[in-house]
Amino acid sequence: MAEESKQKGADVATTDIYNVEAAEILANEAQHLPILEAAPIYEKLLSTFPTAAKYWKQYVEAYMNANNDEATKQIFSRCLLNCLHISLWLCYIHFIKKVNEKKGAEGLEETRKAFDFMLSYVGSDIASGPVWMDYITFLKSMLATTAQEESHRMTSVRKVYQKAIVTPTHHVEQLWKDYENFENSVSRALAKGLLSEYHPKFNSARAVYKERKKYMDEIDWNMLAVPPSGTCKEEQQCMAWKRLLAFEEGNPQRIDASSANRRVIFTFEQSLMYLYHYPDIWYDYATWHAKSGSVDSAVKVFQRALKALPDSELLKYAYAELEESQGAIQPAKKIYESLVANDASTMSLAHIQFIRFLRRTEGIEAARKYFLDAQKSPTCTYHLFVAYAMVAFCLDKDSKVAHSVFEAGLKRFMHEPRYILEYADFLCRLNDDRNVRALFERALSSLPPENSVEVWKRFSQFEQTYGDLASMLKVEQRKKEALSRMAEDGSSELESTLYDVVSRYSFMDLWPCSSKDLDHLARQEWLAKNINKKVDKSSLTNGANIVEKGSFGLITNSKVGPPSTKLVYPDISQMVIYDPRQAQGLEIPAVLSSTTTSSVALVGSGNTTAVEEILKVVSPALVAFIAHLPAIEGPSPDVDMVLSILLQSTAPTGQLGKPTTQQIPAGPAPSTSDLSGSSRTRLNPNGSSRLPREGHSGKRKDLDRKEDDESITVQSRPLPRDVFRLRQLRRSRGVSSSQTGSVVSGGSAFSGEQSVSAD
């Protein structure tokens, strides 16, 4: 099983060297192997993750367990200064103690130097409290045979305490208590003055520690340094480190500049353990050194950065810029030469930047000589000709050389529209309108129609700016004729429109019409082009980018099409109708109204006796109608379906104009909303009740009716007439279909009879 895991990790690591899962598998396997077999695995891992402190720690512990002190020292020399992780440094100090424990006074001195060396690098770590305590314990354990040695020992312990209590670590409060005990044990008189002096500093360190810890808690200390891939976690970690760096650069503890700079350096070095492949972190680190006045340190950071990211052109340009700004011309020149030699894909850009560098540092002749050599390269592009021509024109003030360069490039890049446009701009600066027209004519005669669109637009814009009306209209017509060959239906392209007038008489952000008119004209032109196509109506209102601004401030057409038909609709299958009675847990009593029939008493209560009472007072026609109602799907029935049933009903009806009366005991009345409660009861002639699917019907406003405490007259009329009156009532009340449907569902046709009676 172990062999399979090892093989799996090796296979994945081969395909993706920055695969974190594969690296963990290999590291776990290496821990269970002899050092001779594990060493190649560790070397492979550390070549990919050179700042992974946990892998260095595993590697060095394997040699320590094998008692191979020389190999252990070599590994520590490779990793300590690049991995400022407290666990790795604790392993180092443990090794130093072990090596020197039998060397007597000489060994103690070596251990003391190792502690000083360690604290100078990681003493600012928030987790360095145990290291300070260990060092203090070590100093206290040193033997002193004379009073002078004892005084020196006490002074050394005091200095270490005073450094520790002003460092914001997890153990700063414990260190302060130990320091108080130490000073009081030596001299109470001296302790009072020293403690009063250092107590404000301790309070400041404690306050900064609390703030510092907030930033530290956002950081994942187990993350491996991999190239950025844009994941959310990577972005969060990068921003967390930048926040911590900004916090440390602000010197919140207000300590001296030297100590504050050491903390910033320590934080940058720690961040590079995890953001090793981020060029912006390297650049920030180098520029911070340069701003702090340490240019040599900035140069060293750039050199380290280029070892970590040898393909980063940005860092090379930044490094060359730093060297040039300090007057180090030859080092900067070597960087530019490496850029030209190493990256063929961006050789033209490297050539251009090198020409500019040579023009700045060595003069006109050096730049011209290099251009003549570079333009012979088969990978040279038109950008080099444009760049050198502009250097000659703008810096050397030599328009003849610039013109010659453009002409030489035209022989090679006549097929490049961008080159034609740059050459035309140059001639426009010279006010050479004749050669501008000649250039456009030469280019348009050789360019294929699909590549000539931009050239035609620029030619038209040139004539609109510098030509007369005749030449302007002529070029505009020629442009339309040329571009119409590319369209499916070129006839409409040849016609002049008011939109063309807008194009000719606009300047920068000034238009000869309002934005409303401009929008209208653009839409009309688009419609004219698509007159024979089927166009979705929504494209007329949702179309975007109909007009855009050209390079000379003139409007140009852009493609406008119907919007995407791929629409995302909400899932309404899980929709639940809101019922305030259910939400608030209210119980609305079902009671009888003196102005309505008693057939709606106790609706939704599920009480069988109540249902039987209802059926006793309901007319036979209504009972027959309710019995034939279909089952309801959803929170409310389709009102049109219910109306259709009413119209087709064959239930017996009473004689028109002869009301039948029934005596009903007086009682409190329910509001109309009770007729369509959330608990809908289907009434059957046999007195049973059936509840359809849960839902909630819409509310209706209470109808004002006269109350009669003794009896209610229920008038039975033909159902079609009831439907007619129900429709009239719905229109007059403004009740929606869903609300009316709910009423018909709960009390059905009887609700219509209530309304008629109420009238």
PDB file of C-alpha atoms in Angstrom, residues 205 373 392 457 483 498 613 679 755:
ATOM      1  CA  ALA A 205       4.302  46.057  23.139  1.00  0.00           C
ATOM      2  CA  ASP A 373      21.536  45.327 -36.650  1.00  0.00           C
ATOM      3  CA  ALA A 392      14.580  59.855 -34.366  1.00  0.00           C
ATOM      4  CA  LYS A 457     -12.032  54.804 -41.802  1.00  0.00           C
ATOM      5  CA  LEU A 483     -16.856  47.863 -47.849  1.00  0.00           C
ATOM      6  CA  LEU A 498     -28.310  61.371 -42.180  1.00  0.00           C
ATOM      7  CA  GLU A 613     -74.247  21.810  10.219  1.00  0.00           C
ATOM      8  CA  SER A 679     -56.935  25.412   5.329  1.00  0.00           C
ATOM      9  CA  SER A 755     -72.446  39.086  -3.271  1.00  0.00           C
TER      10      SER A 755
END
